[in-house]
mmCIF file of C-alpha atoms and ligand atoms in Angstrom:
data_model
loop_
_atom_site.group_PDB
_atom_site.id
_atom_site.type_symbol
_atom_site.label_atom_id
_atom_site.label_comp_id
_atom_site.label_asym_id
_atom_site.label_seq_id
_atom_site.Cartn_x
_atom_site.Cartn_y
_atom_site.Cartn_z
ATOM 1 C CA UNK A 1 26.031 22.057 -13.498
ATOM 2 C CA UNK A 2 24.279 19.243 -15.341
ATOM 3 C CA UNK A 3 20.555 19.846 -15.922
ATOM 4 C CA UNK A 4 18.753 16.575 -16.715
ATOM 5 C CA UNK A 5 15.281 16.421 -18.280
ATOM 6 C CA UNK A 6 12.535 13.768 -17.870
ATOM 7 C CA UNK A 7 14.466 11.782 -15.300
ATOM 8 C CA UNK A 8 12.797 8.558 -14.025
ATOM 9 C CA UNK A 9 12.384 8.838 -10.249
ATOM 10 C CA UNK A 10 11.573 5.166 -9.632
ATOM 11 C CA UNK A 11 15.193 4.381 -8.593
ATOM 12 C CA UNK A 12 15.190 7.424 -6.306
ATOM 13 C CA UNK A 13 12.187 6.651 -4.099
ATOM 14 C CA UNK A 14 12.075 3.647 -1.789
ATOM 15 C CA UNK A 15 8.387 2.970 -2.629
ATOM 16 C CA UNK A 16 9.639 2.430 -6.222
ATOM 17 C CA UNK A 17 6.696 4.427 -7.565
ATOM 18 C CA UNK A 18 6.988 5.242 -11.251
ATOM 19 C CA UNK A 19 7.181 9.004 -11.868
ATOM 20 C CA UNK A 20 9.477 11.473 -13.612
ATOM 21 C CA UNK A 21 11.179 14.697 -12.696
ATOM 22 C CA UNK A 22 10.616 17.243 -15.465
ATOM 23 C CA UNK A 23 13.999 18.715 -14.507
ATOM 24 C CA UNK A 24 16.611 17.348 -12.095
ATOM 25 C CA UNK A 25 19.899 18.824 -10.936
ATOM 26 C CA UNK A 26 22.422 16.919 -8.825
ATOM 27 C CA UNK A 27 23.871 18.961 -5.967
ATOM 28 C CA UNK A 28 27.320 17.607 -5.036
ATOM 29 C CA UNK A 29 28.551 20.683 -3.172
ATOM 30 C CA UNK A 30 27.392 23.975 -1.697
ATOM 31 C CA UNK A 31 28.943 25.740 -4.683
ATOM 32 C CA UNK A 32 26.783 23.642 -7.070
ATOM 33 C CA UNK A 33 23.768 24.911 -5.179
ATOM 34 C CA UNK A 34 24.908 28.544 -5.181
ATOM 35 C CA UNK A 35 25.554 28.323 -8.932
ATOM 36 C CA UNK A 36 22.043 26.965 -9.446
ATOM 37 C CA UNK A 37 20.449 29.642 -7.267
ATOM 38 C CA UNK A 38 22.271 32.331 -9.281
ATOM 39 C CA UNK A 39 20.928 30.941 -12.577
ATOM 40 C CA UNK A 40 18.353 33.349 -14.084
ATOM 41 C CA UNK A 41 15.964 30.532 -15.086
ATOM 42 C CA UNK A 42 16.522 27.783 -12.495
ATOM 43 C CA UNK A 43 17.208 30.097 -9.544
ATOM 44 C CA UNK A 44 13.655 31.416 -9.137
ATOM 45 C CA UNK A 45 11.916 28.094 -10.085
ATOM 46 C CA UNK A 46 9.916 26.191 -7.418
ATOM 47 C CA UNK A 47 12.139 23.456 -5.988
ATOM 48 C CA UNK A 48 11.801 20.031 -4.424
ATOM 49 C CA UNK A 49 14.705 18.685 -2.362
ATOM 50 C CA UNK A 50 15.232 14.941 -2.782
ATOM 51 C CA UNK A 51 17.374 12.979 -0.351
ATOM 52 C CA UNK A 52 17.131 9.191 -0.238
ATOM 53 C CA UNK A 53 13.442 9.286 -1.247
ATOM 54 C CA UNK A 54 12.580 7.120 1.752
ATOM 55 C CA UNK A 55 9.842 9.308 3.152
ATOM 56 C CA UNK A 56 7.875 10.384 0.070
ATOM 57 C CA UNK A 57 4.854 9.209 -1.927
ATOM 58 C CA UNK A 58 5.003 10.376 -5.535
ATOM 59 C CA UNK A 59 1.491 10.902 -6.915
ATOM 60 C CA UNK A 60 2.590 12.076 -10.372
ATOM 61 C CA UNK A 61 5.475 13.586 -12.279
ATOM 62 C CA UNK A 62 7.288 16.279 -10.319
ATOM 63 C CA UNK A 63 7.020 19.671 -11.997
ATOM 64 C CA UNK A 64 9.123 21.510 -9.437
ATOM 65 C CA UNK A 65 12.867 21.487 -10.089
ATOM 66 C CA UNK A 66 14.207 18.401 -8.285
ATOM 67 C CA UNK A 67 17.439 19.002 -6.368
ATOM 68 C CA UNK A 68 19.023 15.620 -5.768
ATOM 69 C CA UNK A 69 21.389 16.035 -2.819
ATOM 70 C CA UNK A 70 24.665 14.173 -3.428
ATOM 71 C CA UNK A 71 26.986 16.024 -1.024
ATOM 72 C CA UNK A 72 29.490 13.486 0.332
ATOM 73 C CA UNK A 73 32.134 13.425 3.037
ATOM 74 C CA UNK A 74 32.628 11.786 6.438
ATOM 75 C CA UNK A 75 35.029 13.078 9.068
ATOM 76 C CA UNK A 76 35.782 13.180 12.777
ATOM 77 C CA UNK A 77 35.881 16.841 13.775
ATOM 78 C CA UNK A 78 36.722 16.571 17.474
ATOM 79 C CA UNK A 79 37.783 13.971 19.986
ATOM 80 C CA UNK A 80 37.314 15.505 23.454
ATOM 81 C CA UNK A 81 37.266 13.812 26.879
ATOM 82 C CA UNK A 82 33.451 13.997 26.797
ATOM 83 C CA UNK A 83 32.456 13.248 23.207
ATOM 84 C CA UNK A 84 33.379 12.643 19.613
ATOM 85 C CA UNK A 85 31.975 15.123 17.108
ATOM 86 C CA UNK A 86 31.513 13.649 13.635
ATOM 87 C CA UNK A 87 30.279 15.275 10.453
ATOM 88 C CA UNK A 88 28.637 13.808 7.364
ATOM 89 C CA UNK A 89 27.628 15.256 4.003
ATOM 90 C CA UNK A 90 23.856 15.382 3.499
ATOM 91 C CA UNK A 91 24.018 12.979 0.545
ATOM 92 C CA UNK A 92 25.697 10.170 2.492
ATOM 93 C CA UNK A 93 23.588 7.041 2.999
ATOM 94 C CA UNK A 94 22.418 7.039 6.633
ATOM 95 C CA UNK A 95 23.098 3.371 7.375
ATOM 96 C CA UNK A 96 26.543 3.477 5.732
ATOM 97 C CA UNK A 97 27.345 6.495 7.909
ATOM 98 C CA UNK A 98 26.286 4.622 11.072
ATOM 99 C CA UNK A 99 28.426 1.625 10.007
ATOM 100 C CA UNK A 100 31.370 3.974 9.305
ATOM 101 C CA UNK A 101 31.189 5.529 12.820
ATOM 102 C CA UNK A 102 31.362 2.062 14.376
ATOM 103 C CA UNK A 103 34.241 1.052 12.102
ATOM 104 C CA UNK A 104 36.113 4.141 13.396
ATOM 105 C CA UNK A 105 35.477 2.978 16.973
ATOM 106 C CA UNK A 106 32.886 5.729 17.586
ATOM 107 C CA UNK A 107 29.765 4.246 19.177
ATOM 108 C CA UNK A 108 26.459 6.041 19.755
ATOM 109 C CA UNK A 109 24.382 5.720 16.588
ATOM 110 C CA UNK A 110 23.985 1.919 16.588
ATOM 111 C CA UNK A 111 20.268 1.935 17.567
ATOM 112 C CA UNK A 112 19.582 3.919 14.399
ATOM 113 C CA UNK A 113 21.143 1.288 12.114
ATOM 114 C CA UNK A 114 19.427 0.263 8.880
ATOM 115 C CA UNK A 115 17.049 3.235 8.707
ATOM 116 C CA UNK A 116 16.697 3.954 4.981
ATOM 117 C CA UNK A 117 17.496 7.412 3.638
ATOM 118 C CA UNK A 118 20.265 9.976 3.656
ATOM 119 C CA UNK A 119 22.051 11.912 6.395
ATOM 120 C CA UNK A 120 20.489 15.178 5.198
ATOM 121 C CA UNK A 121 16.949 13.847 5.481
ATOM 122 C CA UNK A 122 17.513 12.398 8.964
ATOM 123 C CA UNK A 123 17.048 15.690 10.900
ATOM 124 C CA UNK A 124 13.975 16.640 8.847
ATOM 125 C CA UNK A 125 11.863 13.943 10.457
ATOM 126 C CA UNK A 126 14.111 13.427 13.503
ATOM 127 C CA UNK A 127 14.490 9.726 12.708
ATOM 128 C CA UNK A 128 14.202 7.389 15.656
ATOM 129 C CA UNK A 129 14.220 3.739 16.617
ATOM 130 C CA UNK A 130 14.727 1.521 19.670
ATOM 131 C CA UNK A 131 14.731 4.298 22.240
ATOM 132 C CA UNK A 132 17.054 6.718 20.401
ATOM 133 C CA UNK A 133 16.094 9.728 18.302
ATOM 134 C CA UNK A 134 18.433 11.710 16.087
ATOM 135 C CA UNK A 135 18.027 14.708 18.421
ATOM 136 C CA UNK A 136 19.730 12.718 21.225
ATOM 137 C CA UNK A 137 23.052 12.765 19.344
ATOM 138 C CA UNK A 138 22.618 15.871 17.207
ATOM 139 C CA UNK A 139 25.188 18.683 17.365
ATOM 140 C CA UNK A 140 24.369 21.087 14.515
ATOM 141 C CA UNK A 141 23.734 21.295 10.778
ATOM 142 C CA UNK A 142 24.593 23.542 7.854
ATOM 143 C CA UNK A 143 21.965 24.521 5.323
ATOM 144 C CA UNK A 144 21.394 26.997 2.523
ATOM 145 C CA UNK A 145 18.307 29.183 2.208
ATOM 146 C CA UNK A 146 16.850 28.348 -1.216
ATOM 147 C CA UNK A 147 15.337 31.821 -1.568
ATOM 148 C CA UNK A 148 18.284 33.991 -0.606
ATOM 149 C CA UNK A 149 21.291 31.669 -1.114
ATOM 150 C CA UNK A 150 22.412 32.463 2.455
ATOM 151 C CA UNK A 151 24.239 29.646 4.253
ATOM 152 C CA UNK A 152 23.328 29.167 7.909
ATOM 153 C CA UNK A 153 23.953 26.811 10.826
ATOM 154 C CA UNK A 154 21.302 25.541 13.249
ATOM 155 C CA UNK A 155 21.747 23.952 16.672
ATOM 156 C CA UNK A 156 19.307 21.420 18.156
ATOM 157 C CA UNK A 157 17.055 24.031 19.784
ATOM 158 C CA UNK A 158 16.774 25.918 16.495
ATOM 159 C CA UNK A 159 15.786 22.708 14.692
ATOM 160 C CA UNK A 160 12.786 22.415 17.094
ATOM 161 C CA UNK A 161 12.884 18.634 17.071
ATOM 162 C CA UNK A 162 9.806 16.669 18.101
ATOM 163 C CA UNK A 163 8.587 13.131 17.514
ATOM 164 C CA UNK A 164 9.208 12.643 13.756
ATOM 165 C CA UNK A 165 9.140 16.427 13.520
ATOM 166 C CA UNK A 166 11.380 19.478 13.072
ATOM 167 C CA UNK A 167 11.392 23.056 11.832
ATOM 168 C CA UNK A 168 11.957 21.629 8.323
ATOM 169 C CA UNK A 169 8.446 20.123 8.282
ATOM 170 C CA UNK A 170 6.623 23.363 9.055
ATOM 171 C CA UNK A 171 5.772 26.172 6.680
ATOM 172 C CA UNK A 172 6.750 29.679 7.746
ATOM 173 C CA UNK A 173 3.947 31.087 9.842
ATOM 174 C CA UNK A 174 2.075 33.998 8.238
ATOM 175 C CA UNK A 175 3.275 37.452 9.134
ATOM 176 C CA UNK A 176 1.640 39.220 12.045
ATOM 177 C CA UNK A 177 -1.045 41.498 10.545
ATOM 178 C CA UNK A 178 -0.085 44.520 12.658
ATOM 179 C CA UNK A 179 3.734 44.360 12.643
ATOM 180 C CA UNK A 180 4.326 42.472 9.385
ATOM 181 C CA UNK A 181 6.841 40.247 11.248
ATOM 182 C CA UNK A 182 6.757 36.451 10.886
ATOM 183 C CA UNK A 183 5.000 34.827 13.872
ATOM 184 C CA UNK A 184 7.076 31.651 13.868
ATOM 185 C CA UNK A 185 9.960 29.985 12.128
ATOM 186 C CA UNK A 186 9.209 27.284 9.600
ATOM 187 C CA UNK A 187 11.627 26.103 6.940
ATOM 188 C CA UNK A 188 9.556 23.607 4.914
ATOM 189 C CA UNK A 189 10.580 23.909 1.268
ATOM 190 C CA UNK A 190 12.905 26.754 2.190
ATOM 191 C CA UNK A 191 16.202 25.111 3.136
ATOM 192 C CA UNK A 192 18.589 22.547 1.712
ATOM 193 C CA UNK A 193 20.628 20.797 4.405
ATOM 194 C CA UNK A 194 24.248 20.371 3.291
ATOM 195 C CA UNK A 195 26.088 18.862 6.315
ATOM 196 C CA UNK A 196 25.105 17.419 9.684
ATOM 197 C CA UNK A 197 27.224 17.068 12.830
ATOM 198 C CA UNK A 198 26.657 14.582 15.635
ATOM 199 C CA UNK A 199 27.852 14.476 19.261
ATOM 200 C CA UNK A 200 28.612 10.941 20.420
ATOM 201 C CA UNK A 201 29.027 11.109 24.212
ATOM 202 C CA UNK A 202 31.783 9.373 26.193
ATOM 203 C CA UNK A 203 31.671 7.047 27.980
ATOM 204 C CA UNK A 204 29.359 5.098 25.675
ATOM 205 C CA UNK A 205 26.412 3.320 27.254
ATOM 206 C CA UNK A 206 24.082 1.005 25.330
ATOM 207 C CA UNK A 207 20.442 2.079 25.093
ATOM 208 C CA UNK A 208 18.644 -1.105 26.101
ATOM 209 C CA UNK A 209 15.137 -1.689 27.383
ATOM 210 C CA UNK A 210 13.249 -2.616 24.223
ATOM 211 C CA UNK A 211 11.613 -6.013 24.407
ATOM 212 C CA UNK A 212 13.165 -7.131 21.088
ATOM 213 C CA UNK A 213 16.644 -6.125 22.331
ATOM 214 C CA UNK A 214 16.086 -7.857 25.677
ATOM 215 C CA UNK A 215 15.216 -11.051 23.758
ATOM 216 C CA UNK A 216 18.489 -10.795 21.818
ATOM 217 C CA UNK A 217 20.402 -10.245 25.075
ATOM 218 C CA UNK A 218 18.771 -13.301 26.627
ATOM 219 C CA UNK A 219 19.499 -15.449 23.527
ATOM 220 C CA UNK A 220 23.148 -14.385 23.494
ATOM 221 C CA UNK A 221 23.476 -14.502 27.298
ATOM 222 C CA UNK A 222 24.970 -10.984 27.235
ATOM 223 C CA UNK A 223 24.151 -8.321 29.833
ATOM 224 C CA UNK A 224 26.722 -5.706 28.714
ATOM 225 C CA UNK A 225 26.696 -5.710 24.902
ATOM 226 C CA UNK A 226 29.242 -3.879 22.772
ATOM 227 C CA UNK A 227 28.112 -1.225 20.295
ATOM 228 C CA UNK A 228 28.832 -3.677 17.470
ATOM 229 C CA UNK A 229 26.588 -6.304 19.103
ATOM 230 C CA UNK A 230 23.818 -3.719 19.469
ATOM 231 C CA UNK A 231 24.265 -2.774 15.794
ATOM 232 C CA UNK A 232 24.054 -6.428 14.711
ATOM 233 C CA UNK A 233 20.976 -7.065 16.856
ATOM 234 C CA UNK A 234 19.153 -3.955 15.624
ATOM 235 C CA UNK A 235 19.897 -4.947 12.012
ATOM 236 C CA UNK A 236 18.577 -8.470 12.661
ATOM 237 C CA UNK A 237 15.416 -7.176 14.411
ATOM 238 C CA UNK A 238 14.657 -4.745 11.594
ATOM 239 C CA UNK A 239 15.333 -7.351 8.886
ATOM 240 C CA UNK A 240 12.914 -9.772 10.572
ATOM 241 C CA UNK A 241 10.138 -7.216 10.971
ATOM 242 C CA UNK A 242 10.434 -4.625 8.230
ATOM 243 C CA UNK A 243 10.531 -5.096 4.450
ATOM 244 C CA UNK A 244 13.858 -4.331 2.727
ATOM 245 C CA UNK A 245 13.070 -1.435 0.356
ATOM 246 C CA UNK A 246 15.530 -2.904 -2.161
ATOM 247 C CA UNK A 247 13.163 -5.894 -2.475
ATOM 248 C CA UNK A 248 9.689 -4.590 -1.543
ATOM 249 C CA UNK A 249 9.020 -0.886 -2.034
ATOM 250 C CA UNK A 250 7.988 0.936 1.154
ATOM 251 C CA UNK A 251 8.574 4.109 3.158
ATOM 252 C CA UNK A 252 8.938 2.621 6.644
ATOM 253 C CA UNK A 253 6.211 3.396 9.155
ATOM 254 C CA UNK A 254 3.467 5.078 7.155
ATOM 255 C CA UNK A 255 1.755 6.702 10.157
ATOM 256 C CA UNK A 256 3.011 8.263 13.372
ATOM 257 C CA UNK A 257 2.165 6.617 16.673
ATOM 258 C CA UNK A 258 -0.612 8.866 18.039
ATOM 259 C CA UNK A 259 -0.643 10.327 21.539
ATOM 260 C CA UNK A 260 -3.823 10.621 23.566
ATOM 261 C CA UNK A 261 -4.837 11.794 27.044
ATOM 262 C CA UNK A 262 -4.934 9.199 29.866
ATOM 263 C CA UNK A 263 -8.766 9.550 29.827
ATOM 264 C CA UNK A 264 -8.958 8.741 26.084
ATOM 265 C CA UNK A 265 -6.629 5.791 26.637
ATOM 266 C CA UNK A 266 -8.722 4.464 29.560
ATOM 267 C CA UNK A 267 -11.792 4.716 27.352
ATOM 268 C CA UNK A 268 -10.112 2.647 24.600
ATOM 269 C CA UNK A 269 -8.726 0.104 27.095
ATOM 270 C CA UNK A 270 -12.266 -0.386 28.450
ATOM 271 C CA UNK A 271 -13.298 -1.489 24.959
ATOM 272 C CA UNK A 272 -10.022 -3.055 23.772
ATOM 273 C CA UNK A 273 -8.006 -4.219 26.800
ATOM 274 C CA UNK A 274 -5.132 -5.502 24.666
ATOM 275 C CA UNK A 275 -4.243 -2.163 23.078
ATOM 276 C CA UNK A 276 -0.463 -1.566 23.070
ATOM 277 C CA UNK A 277 0.288 1.748 24.808
ATOM 278 C CA UNK A 278 3.225 3.504 26.496
ATOM 279 C CA UNK A 279 3.062 6.218 29.151
ATOM 280 C CA UNK A 280 5.094 9.323 28.233
ATOM 281 C CA UNK A 281 6.996 11.547 30.675
ATOM 282 C CA UNK A 282 4.429 14.357 30.246
ATOM 283 C CA UNK A 283 1.556 12.103 31.377
ATOM 284 C CA UNK A 284 0.108 11.555 27.898
ATOM 285 C CA UNK A 285 -0.068 8.086 26.393
ATOM 286 C CA UNK A 286 1.403 6.911 23.092
ATOM 287 C CA UNK A 287 -0.548 4.235 21.225
ATOM 288 C CA UNK A 288 0.976 1.734 18.786
ATOM 289 C CA UNK A 289 -0.511 2.719 15.423
ATOM 290 C CA UNK A 290 0.509 -0.693 14.022
ATOM 291 C CA UNK A 291 -1.672 -2.360 16.652
ATOM 292 C CA UNK A 292 -4.663 -0.082 15.851
ATOM 293 C CA UNK A 293 -4.389 -0.847 12.112
ATOM 294 C CA UNK A 294 -3.875 -4.546 12.775
ATOM 295 C CA UNK A 295 -6.941 -4.599 15.073
ATOM 296 C CA UNK A 296 -9.018 -3.191 12.203
ATOM 297 C CA UNK A 297 -8.014 -6.227 10.124
ATOM 298 C CA UNK A 298 -5.769 -4.477 7.594
ATOM 299 C CA UNK A 299 -2.709 -6.771 7.633
ATOM 300 C CA UNK A 300 -2.209 -8.245 4.163
ATOM 301 C CA UNK A 301 -5.012 -6.153 2.545
ATOM 302 C CA UNK A 302 -4.442 -4.221 -0.715
ATOM 303 C CA UNK A 303 -5.756 -1.431 -2.904
ATOM 304 C CA UNK A 304 -4.536 -2.160 -6.415
ATOM 305 C CA UNK A 305 -0.828 -2.925 -5.979
ATOM 306 C CA UNK A 306 -0.490 -0.987 -2.719
ATOM 307 C CA UNK A 307 -0.714 -3.214 0.340
ATOM 308 C CA UNK A 308 -0.396 -3.463 4.116
ATOM 309 C CA UNK A 309 2.713 -5.444 5.061
ATOM 310 C CA UNK A 310 1.891 -8.865 6.508
ATOM 311 C CA UNK A 311 4.423 -8.661 9.347
ATOM 312 C CA UNK A 312 3.907 -5.012 10.407
ATOM 313 C CA UNK A 313 0.604 -3.255 9.715
ATOM 314 C CA UNK A 314 2.207 0.195 10.103
ATOM 315 C CA UNK A 315 4.159 -0.313 6.875
ATOM 316 C CA UNK A 316 2.493 0.109 3.477
ATOM 317 C CA UNK A 317 4.220 -1.664 0.604
ATOM 318 C CA UNK A 318 4.348 -1.654 -3.176
ATOM 319 C CA UNK A 319 3.433 -5.199 -4.144
ATOM 320 C CA UNK A 320 3.779 -4.709 -7.873
ATOM 321 C CA UNK A 321 7.434 -4.072 -8.542
ATOM 322 C CA UNK A 322 8.482 -7.717 -8.624
ATOM 323 C CA UNK A 323 5.602 -8.588 -11.008
ATOM 324 C CA UNK A 324 7.173 -8.599 -14.469
ATOM 325 C CA UNK A 325 5.817 -5.964 -16.808
ATOM 326 C CA UNK A 326 4.070 -4.152 -13.955
ATOM 327 C CA UNK A 327 4.763 -0.569 -13.013
ATOM 328 C CA UNK A 328 3.722 -1.414 -9.461
ATOM 329 C CA UNK A 329 1.568 0.672 -7.172
ATOM 330 C CA UNK A 330 0.746 4.257 -8.047
ATOM 331 C CA UNK A 331 0.965 7.011 -5.481
ATOM 332 C CA UNK A 332 -2.820 7.313 -5.843
ATOM 333 C CA UNK A 333 -3.279 3.676 -4.796
ATOM 334 C CA UNK A 334 -1.003 4.167 -1.797
ATOM 335 C CA UNK A 335 -2.955 7.250 -0.703
ATOM 336 C CA UNK A 336 -6.362 5.586 -1.279
ATOM 337 C CA UNK A 337 -5.218 2.716 0.943
ATOM 338 C CA UNK A 338 -3.839 5.145 3.542
ATOM 339 C CA UNK A 339 -7.139 7.097 3.634
ATOM 340 C CA UNK A 340 -9.191 3.891 3.971
ATOM 341 C CA UNK A 341 -6.989 2.861 6.919
ATOM 342 C CA UNK A 342 -7.370 6.297 8.531
ATOM 343 C CA UNK A 343 -11.160 6.109 8.153
ATOM 344 C CA UNK A 344 -11.488 2.645 9.660
ATOM 345 C CA UNK A 345 -9.166 3.434 12.610
ATOM 346 C CA UNK A 346 -11.111 6.655 13.197
ATOM 347 C CA UNK A 347 -14.476 4.882 13.083
ATOM 348 C CA UNK A 348 -13.391 2.193 15.534
ATOM 349 C CA UNK A 349 -11.124 4.103 17.932
ATOM 350 C CA UNK A 350 -11.921 7.794 17.339
ATOM 351 C CA UNK A 351 -8.239 8.456 16.519
ATOM 352 C CA UNK A 352 -7.055 10.166 13.342
ATOM 353 C CA UNK A 353 -3.710 8.707 12.266
ATOM 354 C CA UNK A 354 -1.243 11.199 10.839
ATOM 355 C CA UNK A 355 0.741 10.073 7.792
ATOM 356 C CA UNK A 356 4.549 10.309 8.061
ATOM 357 C CA UNK A 357 5.684 10.545 4.415
ATOM 358 C CA UNK A 358 5.476 13.714 2.365
ATOM 359 C CA UNK A 359 2.954 13.400 -0.475
ATOM 360 C CA UNK A 360 4.434 14.915 -3.625
HETATM 361 N N1 LIG B 401 1.913 -4.215 16.525
HETATM 362 C C1 LIG B 401 0.842 -5.031 16.269
HETATM 363 N N2 LIG B 401 0.541 -5.306 14.968
HETATM 364 C C2 LIG B 401 1.243 -4.789 13.934
HETATM 365 C C3 LIG B 401 2.332 -3.955 14.208
HETATM 366 C C4 LIG B 401 2.654 -3.665 15.523
HETATM 367 O O1 LIG B 401 0.176 -5.508 17.176
HETATM 368 O O2 LIG B 401 0.921 -5.089 12.795
HETATM 369 C C5 LIG B 401 2.315 -3.958 17.919
HETATM 370 C C6 LIG B 401 3.620 -4.715 18.228
HETATM 371 O O3 LIG B 401 3.371 -6.001 18.642
HETATM 372 C C7 LIG B 401 4.237 -3.874 19.304
HETATM 373 C C8 LIG B 401 3.718 -2.477 18.989
HETATM 374 O O4 LIG B 401 2.633 -2.608 18.100
HETATM 375 O O5 LIG B 401 3.762 -4.259 20.559
HETATM 376 C C9 LIG B 401 4.789 -1.575 18.426
HETATM 377 O O6 LIG B 401 5.350 -2.159 17.233
HETATM 378 P P1 LIG B 401 6.916 -1.994 16.867
HETATM 379 O O7 LIG B 401 7.748 -2.392 18.021
HETATM 380 O O8 LIG B 401 7.120 -2.657 15.561
HETATM 381 O O9 LIG B 401 7.146 -0.442 16.738
HETATM 382 P P2 LIG B 401 6.283 0.700 16.032
HETATM 383 O O10 LIG B 401 5.724 1.589 17.094
HETATM 384 O O11 LIG B 401 5.299 0.118 15.068
HETATM 385 C C10 LIG B 401 8.206 2.462 15.911
HETATM 386 C C11 LIG B 401 8.766 3.372 14.868
HETATM 387 C C12 LIG B 401 9.703 2.608 13.953
HETATM 388 C C13 LIG B 401 10.832 2.023 14.795
HETATM 389 C C14 LIG B 401 10.235 1.122 15.876
HETATM 390 C C15 LIG B 401 11.280 0.617 16.853
HETATM 391 C C16 LIG B 401 7.110 5.108 14.469
HETATM 392 C C17 LIG B 401 6.075 5.653 13.564
HETATM 393 N N3 LIG B 401 7.694 3.968 14.095
HETATM 394 O O12 LIG B 401 7.409 1.494 15.231
HETATM 395 O O13 LIG B 401 10.263 3.526 13.034
HETATM 396 O O14 LIG B 401 11.737 1.294 13.988
HETATM 397 O O15 LIG B 401 9.252 1.865 16.656
HETATM 398 O O16 LIG B 401 11.724 1.664 17.657
HETATM 399 O O17 LIG B 401 7.397 5.702 15.510
HETATM 400 C C18 LIG B 401 9.888 4.477 10.856
HETATM 401 O O18 LIG B 401 9.687 5.561 11.421
HETATM 402 O O19 LIG B 401 9.837 4.368 9.612
HETATM 403 C C19 LIG B 401 10.153 3.293 11.670
HETATM 404 C C20 LIG B 401 10.280 2.090 11.123
#
């Protein structure tokens, strides 16, 4: 087990914010993790699990022990008449995993192409794009309890997936005062995901219906695309709209799309008829947070070196990294900008936007 001190974290977060880990340990296998947990000094230390760093804002050096998940491995576990079951190590790059499934002739994940991050982080926020969420093709995952060292497996119901949400984002509920029993399951900061399995149903059907995909279909004159065509289109749509973190630091959508009651939505439409909104199956209405931010005039604005992306107001970017000699945006600048956006959207629309990334 290699324990590294004062490790720069700039290469390990997609915002490219400059910060250091006081102590970092690379976890390449479950046995690495068990060895670490058994260590008299490192075992009991507070820990921070780092995947691809694509959903975090670092606001300073990280004092907690950083566990950098580097567990690899891709394999097809089952090929049944109804589905393929595939498994990936938590440290695998998400997009490379999606590309690998297609190269094996296993379609189903193509709408989730080009999402930055690792396989292990994908269930934490139930990544989603173009009408597909991770939960739609999730089978199960393996994890290790960081307090007890116990390995365990969770199915989809146990992961309690929601929109950009799961059991891994919630703290354990406090114990019931009378019985002393926990009142709900929350695994935030408690578990390290080691492997994830996916169920890719047969026969494959493309998930269409998004305006951007329909435009690609019309351009290509294709009504029944292949999974590879869908993959290529999704990559092209994302590249046109979203900044490549390798070039401009960012953490994808910075806020969740809020949901409101039909009455709240009608009230906003009365004032802003152009608001982009989608009716959900449960009767509530989802609003496009990017539209709300854009309507408040934020596109292209900055606080220090943190800015609002010109082509998609839902994405905050680090403008400084390409400036020579600059450290780029600080986490403080990103959060000051995020709070100013929240305030102006709240003042105009009465809606409090919820940030997606974890602030460290
Ligand atoms: N819009 C504006 N101005 C903007 C940005 C958006 O008017 O500056 C409008 C667009 O014109 C469109 C609507 O808002 O009518 C929605 O925009 P878009 O299609 O870009 O999708 P989104 O709701 O902003 C969500 C996900 C993305 C995902 C896309 C496609 C969230 C928080 N974001 O974005 O996920 O790729 O849909 O499915 O749900 C991510 O989570 O990091 C992410 C990129």
